[in-house]
Amino acid sequence: MAELQKDPITRSDFLGFGVMGAIVGAILTIPPVAFVLSPIIKTDVLGESDVGTGWVEVGPVSKVPAEEPTHFVVSFPIQQVYGTKAVENPNVQDPNEKFTLRNAIWLSWKAPIKEQGRQGSNGDIIGKPERPKILDQKSSGFTESERKEIMSKLNVLSNSCAHLGCPVRWNEEKQLYLCPCHGGLYDINGGWVGGPPPRGMYRYTDAEVREDGKLYVKHKFNIEPGLNKQHPYVV
Ligand code: FES
């Protein structure tokens, strides 16, 4: 009787091919995926950023009136490098500003509040914003204690909505910041009032008024969640 021909590929060979295939697949797939995700890994996992960490001038705080927020635009230096090529900002014509990130900042005077603890906020507003009286007497040449007093009363807020980042606007009639995208609402202190944002507006954490009466900021925000247990989006 003729001998049966032996199967040229055994079960262990088959499994070995499978493992080899998986390894080769991983080698081919991981580098491109890591390259695509590297900006996210850099910012969200490692907490690093391409945006410069130095101080940037915002403007004179004396321009901020007593009861309405004022809008300033600042340019942070930025260095985005892909491979060996730096990517220029196509929206900026000035050659000196090609590598910049433009941010809008809202400045306002803090309104007194009832209690601490609202989500990313300072609590319910119970009075009018309090502009430091020293600003009625001078606009520069501030002493250290005057600068501290000014900073203790100043809201320095990013205009990126805390929901999905749309630019918020101040509505004079409602006396609230409104987000045009999904109806987020914030009070003059940047506190959450309504809509889908899970917290209040982002505050610049590194901000200082100098002797010349101008505000300077670094590109740093309070991104940690607040503590408001009443907010529907907080578990
Ligand atoms: Fe502002 Fe959605 S982005 S409410």
PDB file of C-alpha atoms and ligand atoms in Angstrom:
ATOM      1  CA  MET A   1       0.000   0.000   0.000  1.00  0.00           C
ATOM      2  CA  ALA A   2       1.316   3.439  -0.939  1.00  0.00           C
ATOM      3  CA  GLU A   3       2.462   5.535   2.013  1.00  0.00           C
ATOM      4  CA  LEU A   4       0.343   8.624   2.669  1.00  0.00           C
ATOM      5  CA  GLN A   5       2.217  11.812   1.822  1.00  0.00           C
ATOM      6  CA  LYS A   6       3.069  13.736   4.952  1.00  0.00           C
ATOM      7  CA  ASP A   7       1.452  17.225   5.331  1.00  0.00           C
ATOM      8  CA  PRO A   8       4.286  19.668   4.470  1.00  0.00           C
ATOM      9  CA  ILE A   9       3.057  22.229   7.077  1.00  0.00           C
ATOM     10  CA  THR A  10       2.613  20.968  10.598  1.00  0.00           C
ATOM     11  CA  ARG A  11       0.352  22.540  13.214  1.00  0.00           C
ATOM     12  CA  SER A  12       3.355  24.044  15.049  1.00  0.00           C
ATOM     13  CA  ASP A  13       4.703  25.434  11.737  1.00  0.00           C
ATOM     14  CA  PHE A  14       1.322  27.034  11.125  1.00  0.00           C
ATOM     15  CA  LEU A  15       1.273  28.647  14.571  1.00  0.00           C
ATOM     16  CA  GLY A  16       4.846  29.807  14.074  1.00  0.00           C
ATOM     17  CA  PHE A  17       3.893  31.527  10.815  1.00  0.00           C
ATOM     18  CA  GLY A  18       1.019  33.220  12.630  1.00  0.00           C
ATOM     19  CA  VAL A  19       3.300  34.586  15.339  1.00  0.00           C
ATOM     20  CA  MET A  20       5.858  35.725  12.751  1.00  0.00           C
ATOM     21  CA  GLY A  21       3.097  37.450  10.790  1.00  0.00           C
ATOM     22  CA  ALA A  22       1.911  39.274  13.904  1.00  0.00           C
ATOM     23  CA  ILE A  23       5.452  40.460  14.694  1.00  0.00           C
ATOM     24  CA  VAL A  24       6.061  41.682  11.140  1.00  0.00           C
ATOM     25  CA  GLY A  25       2.639  43.374  11.142  1.00  0.00           C
ATOM     26  CA  ALA A  26       3.451  45.152  14.400  1.00  0.00           C
ATOM     27  CA  ILE A  27       6.852  46.264  13.077  1.00  0.00           C
ATOM     28  CA  LEU A  28       5.203  47.735   9.981  1.00  0.00           C
ATOM     29  CA  THR A  29       2.242  49.301  11.811  1.00  0.00           C
ATOM     30  CA  ILE A  30       3.568  50.732  15.082  1.00  0.00           C
ATOM     31  CA  PRO A  31       6.020  53.345  13.682  1.00  0.00           C
ATOM     32  CA  PRO A  32       3.448  55.089  11.410  1.00  0.00           C
ATOM     33  CA  VAL A  33       0.769  54.991  14.134  1.00  0.00           C
ATOM     34  CA  ALA A  34       3.236  56.369  16.708  1.00  0.00           C
ATOM     35  CA  PHE A  35       4.229  59.096  14.233  1.00  0.00           C
ATOM     36  CA  VAL A  36       0.601  60.131  13.714  1.00  0.00           C
ATOM     37  CA  LEU A  37      -0.171  60.032  17.435  1.00  0.00           C
ATOM     38  CA  SER A  38       3.068  61.624  18.610  1.00  0.00           C
ATOM     39  CA  PRO A  39       1.661  65.181  18.919  1.00  0.00           C
ATOM     40  CA  ILE A  40      -1.183  63.786  21.085  1.00  0.00           C
ATOM     41  CA  ILE A  41       1.191  61.678  23.162  1.00  0.00           C
ATOM     42  CA  LYS A  42       3.443  64.697  23.575  1.00  0.00           C
ATOM     43  CA  THR A  43       0.732  67.076  24.775  1.00  0.00           C
ATOM     44  CA  ASP A  44      -1.778  64.794  26.525  1.00  0.00           C
ATOM     45  CA  VAL A  45       0.453  62.067  27.963  1.00  0.00           C
ATOM     46  CA  LEU A  46       3.793  63.756  28.510  1.00  0.00           C
ATOM     47  CA  GLY A  47       2.334  67.223  29.170  1.00  0.00           C
ATOM     48  CA  GLU A  48       4.767  68.812  26.710  1.00  0.00           C
ATOM     49  CA  SER A  49       3.954  71.438  24.132  1.00  0.00           C
ATOM     50  CA  ASP A  50       5.465  73.125  21.103  1.00  0.00           C
ATOM     51  CA  VAL A  51       4.282  76.485  22.422  1.00  0.00           C
ATOM     52  CA  GLY A  52       6.916  78.698  24.040  1.00  0.00           C
ATOM     53  CA  THR A  53       6.949  78.866  27.830  1.00  0.00           C
ATOM     54  CA  GLY A  54       8.049  82.496  28.222  1.00  0.00           C
ATOM     55  CA  TRP A  55       6.063  85.558  29.284  1.00  0.00           C
ATOM     56  CA  VAL A  56       3.988  87.308  26.617  1.00  0.00           C
ATOM     57  CA  GLU A  57       2.527  90.809  26.849  1.00  0.00           C
ATOM     58  CA  VAL A  58      -1.280  91.033  26.891  1.00  0.00           C
ATOM     59  CA  GLY A  59      -1.935  94.749  27.412  1.00  0.00           C
ATOM     60  CA  PRO A  60      -2.701  97.470  29.965  1.00  0.00           C
ATOM     61  CA  VAL A  61      -5.180  96.395  32.638  1.00  0.00           C
ATOM     62  CA  SER A  62      -6.396 100.014  32.932  1.00  0.00           C
ATOM     63  CA  LYS A  63      -8.227  99.364  29.629  1.00  0.00           C
ATOM     64  CA  VAL A  64     -10.558  96.904  31.348  1.00  0.00           C
ATOM     65  CA  PRO A  65     -13.703  98.798  32.351  1.00  0.00           C
ATOM     66  CA  ALA A  66     -15.567  98.281  35.603  1.00  0.00           C
ATOM     67  CA  GLU A  67     -18.383  95.998  34.522  1.00  0.00           C
ATOM     68  CA  GLU A  68     -17.606  94.476  31.119  1.00  0.00           C
ATOM     69  CA  PRO A  69     -14.882  92.022  30.073  1.00  0.00           C
ATOM     70  CA  THR A  70     -12.300  93.155  27.520  1.00  0.00           C
ATOM     71  CA  HIS A  71     -10.893  91.011  24.755  1.00  0.00           C
ATOM     72  CA  PHE A  72      -7.135  90.881  23.997  1.00  0.00           C
ATOM     73  CA  VAL A  73      -5.222  88.818  21.430  1.00  0.00           C
ATOM     74  CA  VAL A  74      -1.768  87.478  22.238  1.00  0.00           C
ATOM     75  CA  SER A  75       0.805  85.676  20.084  1.00  0.00           C
ATOM     76  CA  PHE A  76       2.783  82.863  21.681  1.00  0.00           C
ATOM     77  CA  PRO A  77       5.944  81.686  19.917  1.00  0.00           C
ATOM     78  CA  ILE A  78       5.550  78.171  18.585  1.00  0.00           C
ATOM     79  CA  GLN A  79       7.888  75.628  17.073  1.00  0.00           C
ATOM     80  CA  GLN A  80       6.171  72.733  15.323  1.00  0.00           C
ATOM     81  CA  VAL A  81       8.724  70.551  13.634  1.00  0.00           C
ATOM     82  CA  TYR A  82       7.823  67.540  11.506  1.00  0.00           C
ATOM     83  CA  GLY A  83      10.932  65.677  10.475  1.00  0.00           C
ATOM     84  CA  THR A  84      13.364  68.503   9.841  1.00  0.00           C
ATOM     85  CA  LYS A  85      10.864  71.028   8.524  1.00  0.00           C
ATOM     86  CA  ALA A  86       9.271  73.667  10.739  1.00  0.00           C
ATOM     87  CA  VAL A  87       5.632  74.369   9.894  1.00  0.00           C
ATOM     88  CA  GLU A  88       4.725  78.021   9.451  1.00  0.00           C
ATOM     89  CA  ASN A  89       1.425  79.517  10.467  1.00  0.00           C
ATOM     90  CA  PRO A  90      -0.276  80.265   7.110  1.00  0.00           C
ATOM     91  CA  ASN A  91      -2.695  82.782   8.682  1.00  0.00           C
ATOM     92  CA  VAL A  92       0.071  85.172   9.663  1.00  0.00           C
ATOM     93  CA  GLN A  93       1.556  87.486   7.038  1.00  0.00           C
ATOM     94  CA  ASP A  94       4.223  89.149   9.183  1.00  0.00           C
ATOM     95  CA  PRO A  95       7.459  87.143   8.685  1.00  0.00           C
ATOM     96  CA  ASN A  96       8.391  87.787  12.330  1.00  0.00           C
ATOM     97  CA  GLU A  97       5.176  86.183  13.466  1.00  0.00           C
ATOM     98  CA  LYS A  98       5.114  83.108  11.263  1.00  0.00           C
ATOM     99  CA  PHE A  99       5.808  80.719  14.093  1.00  0.00           C
ATOM    100  CA  THR A 100       3.161  81.908  16.514  1.00  0.00           C
ATOM    101  CA  LEU A 101      -0.010  80.660  18.118  1.00  0.00           C
ATOM    102  CA  ARG A 102      -2.666  83.313  18.533  1.00  0.00           C
ATOM    103  CA  ASN A 103      -4.896  83.101  21.592  1.00  0.00           C
ATOM    104  CA  ALA A 104      -7.693  85.373  22.663  1.00  0.00           C
ATOM    105  CA  ILE A 105      -7.876  86.299  26.317  1.00  0.00           C
ATOM    106  CA  TRP A 106     -10.781  87.800  28.229  1.00  0.00           C
ATOM    107  CA  LEU A 107      -9.952  90.110  31.118  1.00  0.00           C
ATOM    108  CA  SER A 108     -12.559  91.222  33.632  1.00  0.00           C
ATOM    109  CA  TRP A 109     -12.774  92.243  37.266  1.00  0.00           C
ATOM    110  CA  LYS A 110     -13.975  89.607  39.687  1.00  0.00           C
ATOM    111  CA  ALA A 111     -17.541  89.871  40.852  1.00  0.00           C
ATOM    112  CA  PRO A 112     -18.178  88.964  44.517  1.00  0.00           C
ATOM    113  CA  ILE A 113     -19.543  85.474  45.036  1.00  0.00           C
ATOM    114  CA  LYS A 114     -21.686  83.637  47.521  1.00  0.00           C
ATOM    115  CA  GLU A 115     -19.493  80.624  48.135  1.00  0.00           C
ATOM    116  CA  GLN A 116     -16.634  78.637  46.694  1.00  0.00           C
ATOM    117  CA  GLY A 117     -16.913  75.296  44.967  1.00  0.00           C
ATOM    118  CA  ARG A 118     -18.958  75.606  41.811  1.00  0.00           C
ATOM    119  CA  GLN A 119     -17.572  73.660  38.854  1.00  0.00           C
ATOM    120  CA  GLY A 120     -14.422  75.471  37.656  1.00  0.00           C
ATOM    121  CA  SER A 121     -16.027  78.581  39.026  1.00  0.00           C
ATOM    122  CA  ASN A 122     -16.054  80.763  42.092  1.00  0.00           C
ATOM    123  CA  GLY A 123     -19.688  80.283  43.056  1.00  0.00           C
ATOM    124  CA  ASP A 124     -22.872  82.307  42.505  1.00  0.00           C
ATOM    125  CA  ILE A 125     -22.322  85.994  41.812  1.00  0.00           C
ATOM    126  CA  ILE A 126     -23.947  88.316  44.353  1.00  0.00           C
ATOM    127  CA  GLY A 127     -22.686  91.742  43.315  1.00  0.00           C
ATOM    128  CA  LYS A 128     -20.970  93.871  40.686  1.00  0.00           C
ATOM    129  CA  PRO A 129     -17.358  93.334  39.582  1.00  0.00           C
ATOM    130  CA  GLU A 130     -14.843  95.263  41.694  1.00  0.00           C
ATOM    131  CA  ARG A 131     -12.319  97.300  39.708  1.00  0.00           C
ATOM    132  CA  PRO A 132      -9.317  98.311  41.832  1.00  0.00           C
ATOM    133  CA  LYS A 133      -9.579 102.011  42.758  1.00  0.00           C
ATOM    134  CA  ILE A 134      -5.878 102.575  42.135  1.00  0.00           C
ATOM    135  CA  LEU A 135      -6.597 102.309  38.390  1.00  0.00           C
ATOM    136  CA  ASP A 136      -8.597 105.546  38.608  1.00  0.00           C
ATOM    137  CA  GLN A 137      -5.480 107.311  39.880  1.00  0.00           C
ATOM    138  CA  LYS A 138      -2.740 105.972  37.613  1.00  0.00           C
ATOM    139  CA  SER A 139      -2.084 103.565  34.750  1.00  0.00           C
ATOM    140  CA  SER A 140       1.596 102.767  35.393  1.00  0.00           C
ATOM    141  CA  GLY A 141       4.268 102.939  38.095  1.00  0.00           C
ATOM    142  CA  PHE A 142       2.519 100.384  40.322  1.00  0.00           C
ATOM    143  CA  THR A 143       4.142  99.217  43.544  1.00  0.00           C
ATOM    144  CA  GLU A 144       4.332  95.544  44.452  1.00  0.00           C
ATOM    145  CA  SER A 145       1.361  95.745  46.838  1.00  0.00           C
ATOM    146  CA  GLU A 146      -0.701  97.572  44.198  1.00  0.00           C
ATOM    147  CA  ARG A 147       0.143  94.887  41.664  1.00  0.00           C
ATOM    148  CA  LYS A 148      -0.905  92.172  44.103  1.00  0.00           C
ATOM    149  CA  GLU A 149      -4.184  93.975  44.731  1.00  0.00           C
ATOM    150  CA  ILE A 150      -4.827  94.253  40.978  1.00  0.00           C
ATOM    151  CA  MET A 151      -4.072  90.569  40.360  1.00  0.00           C
ATOM    152  CA  SER A 152      -6.299  89.455  43.230  1.00  0.00           C
ATOM    153  CA  LYS A 153      -9.252  91.085  41.449  1.00  0.00           C
ATOM    154  CA  LEU A 154      -8.502  90.171  37.850  1.00  0.00           C
ATOM    155  CA  ASN A 155     -10.065  87.288  35.863  1.00  0.00           C
ATOM    156  CA  VAL A 156      -7.666  86.110  33.138  1.00  0.00           C
ATOM    157  CA  LEU A 157      -9.663  83.701  30.987  1.00  0.00           C
ATOM    158  CA  SER A 158      -9.098  81.810  27.765  1.00  0.00           C
ATOM    159  CA  ASN A 159     -11.825  82.304  25.190  1.00  0.00           C
ATOM    160  CA  SER A 160     -11.776  78.605  24.225  1.00  0.00           C
ATOM    161  CA  CYS A 161     -14.974  76.995  25.466  1.00  0.00           C
ATOM    162  CA  ALA A 162     -14.325  74.224  27.994  1.00  0.00           C
ATOM    163  CA  HIS A 163     -16.636  71.895  26.032  1.00  0.00           C
ATOM    164  CA  LEU A 164     -15.056  71.565  22.563  1.00  0.00           C
ATOM    165  CA  GLY A 165     -13.031  74.744  22.272  1.00  0.00           C
ATOM    166  CA  CYS A 166     -15.262  77.127  20.281  1.00  0.00           C
ATOM    167  CA  PRO A 167     -14.519  80.820  20.903  1.00  0.00           C
ATOM    168  CA  VAL A 168     -16.899  82.274  23.482  1.00  0.00           C
ATOM    169  CA  ARG A 169     -18.289  85.832  23.324  1.00  0.00           C
ATOM    170  CA  TRP A 170     -19.467  88.223  25.980  1.00  0.00           C
ATOM    171  CA  ASN A 171     -23.182  89.043  25.709  1.00  0.00           C
ATOM    172  CA  GLU A 172     -23.836  92.467  27.212  1.00  0.00           C
ATOM    173  CA  GLU A 173     -27.565  91.988  27.441  1.00  0.00           C
ATOM    174  CA  LYS A 174     -27.422  88.670  29.300  1.00  0.00           C
ATOM    175  CA  GLN A 175     -24.213  89.590  31.163  1.00  0.00           C
ATOM    176  CA  LEU A 176     -22.845  86.139  30.332  1.00  0.00           C
ATOM    177  CA  TYR A 177     -20.267  84.564  28.045  1.00  0.00           C
ATOM    178  CA  LEU A 178     -22.094  82.562  25.374  1.00  0.00           C
ATOM    179  CA  CYS A 179     -20.636  79.751  23.319  1.00  0.00           C
ATOM    180  CA  PRO A 180     -22.151  79.799  19.802  1.00  0.00           C
ATOM    181  CA  CYS A 181     -21.523  76.091  19.144  1.00  0.00           C
ATOM    182  CA  HIS A 182     -23.723  74.274  21.681  1.00  0.00           C
ATOM    183  CA  GLY A 183     -24.997  77.012  23.978  1.00  0.00           C
ATOM    184  CA  GLY A 184     -22.475  76.877  26.815  1.00  0.00           C
ATOM    185  CA  LEU A 185     -22.924  79.736  29.322  1.00  0.00           C
ATOM    186  CA  TYR A 186     -20.444  81.234  31.773  1.00  0.00           C
ATOM    187  CA  ASP A 187     -20.624  84.144  34.222  1.00  0.00           C
ATOM    188  CA  ILE A 188     -18.206  87.096  34.287  1.00  0.00           C
ATOM    189  CA  ASN A 189     -15.857  85.154  36.580  1.00  0.00           C
ATOM    190  CA  GLY A 190     -15.741  82.366  33.976  1.00  0.00           C
ATOM    191  CA  GLY A 191     -17.893  80.103  36.134  1.00  0.00           C
ATOM    192  CA  TRP A 192     -20.114  77.487  34.539  1.00  0.00           C
ATOM    193  CA  VAL A 193     -23.747  78.613  34.304  1.00  0.00           C
ATOM    194  CA  GLY A 194     -25.331  76.229  31.790  1.00  0.00           C
ATOM    195  CA  GLY A 195     -25.010  74.009  28.722  1.00  0.00           C
ATOM    196  CA  PRO A 196     -22.678  71.117  27.920  1.00  0.00           C
ATOM    197  CA  PRO A 197     -19.288  72.444  29.143  1.00  0.00           C
ATOM    198  CA  PRO A 198     -18.197  70.178  31.991  1.00  0.00           C
ATOM    199  CA  ARG A 199     -16.565  73.016  33.921  1.00  0.00           C
ATOM    200  CA  GLY A 200     -15.895  76.758  33.980  1.00  0.00           C
ATOM    201  CA  MET A 201     -13.671  78.634  31.513  1.00  0.00           C
ATOM    202  CA  TYR A 202      -9.937  77.933  31.516  1.00  0.00           C
ATOM    203  CA  ARG A 203      -7.911  80.397  33.562  1.00  0.00           C
ATOM    204  CA  TYR A 204      -4.353  81.412  32.827  1.00  0.00           C
ATOM    205  CA  THR A 205      -2.426  80.218  35.855  1.00  0.00           C
ATOM    206  CA  ASP A 206       0.727  82.261  35.217  1.00  0.00           C
ATOM    207  CA  ALA A 207      -0.311  85.896  34.921  1.00  0.00           C
ATOM    208  CA  GLU A 208       1.215  89.041  36.406  1.00  0.00           C
ATOM    209  CA  VAL A 209       0.805  92.797  36.214  1.00  0.00           C
ATOM    210  CA  ARG A 210       4.099  94.654  36.064  1.00  0.00           C
ATOM    211  CA  GLU A 211       5.109  98.189  37.028  1.00  0.00           C
ATOM    212  CA  ASP A 212       4.123  99.461  33.587  1.00  0.00           C
ATOM    213  CA  GLY A 213       0.514  98.460  34.282  1.00  0.00           C
ATOM    214  CA  LYS A 214       0.514  95.774  31.594  1.00  0.00           C
ATOM    215  CA  LEU A 215      -0.529  92.171  32.067  1.00  0.00           C
ATOM    216  CA  TYR A 216       1.846  89.372  31.023  1.00  0.00           C
ATOM    217  CA  VAL A 217       0.945  85.681  30.776  1.00  0.00           C
ATOM    218  CA  LYS A 218       2.501  82.315  30.067  1.00  0.00           C
ATOM    219  CA  HIS A 219       0.723  79.704  27.976  1.00  0.00           C
ATOM    220  CA  LYS A 220      -0.470  77.721  31.014  1.00  0.00           C
ATOM    221  CA  PHE A 221      -4.024  77.014  32.124  1.00  0.00           C
ATOM    222  CA  ASN A 222      -5.886  75.356  34.962  1.00  0.00           C
ATOM    223  CA  ILE A 223      -7.093  72.235  33.191  1.00  0.00           C
ATOM    224  CA  GLU A 224      -7.980  70.143  36.204  1.00  0.00           C
ATOM    225  CA  PRO A 225     -11.727  69.537  36.680  1.00  0.00           C
ATOM    226  CA  GLY A 226     -13.620  71.526  39.285  1.00  0.00           C
ATOM    227  CA  LEU A 227     -15.573  70.226  42.223  1.00  0.00           C
ATOM    228  CA  ASN A 228     -19.185  71.108  41.543  1.00  0.00           C
ATOM    229  CA  LYS A 229     -21.240  68.056  42.471  1.00  0.00           C
ATOM    230  CA  GLN A 230     -24.434  69.709  41.290  1.00  0.00           C
ATOM    231  CA  HIS A 231     -23.244  69.881  37.717  1.00  0.00           C
ATOM    232  CA  PRO A 232     -25.011  67.248  35.590  1.00  0.00           C
ATOM    233  CA  TYR A 233     -21.833  66.285  33.741  1.00  0.00           C
ATOM    234  CA  VAL A 234     -19.817  65.570  36.873  1.00  0.00           C
ATOM    235  CA  VAL A 235     -20.025  62.018  38.203  1.00  0.00           C
TER     236      VAL A 235
HETATM  237 FE1  FES B   1     -18.946  75.430  23.614  1.00  0.00          FE
HETATM  238 FE2  FES B   1     -19.805  73.051  22.913  1.00  0.00          FE
HETATM  239  S1  FES B   1     -17.994  74.047  22.266  1.00  0.00           S
HETATM  240  S2  FES B   1     -20.752  74.463  24.242  1.00  0.00           S
END
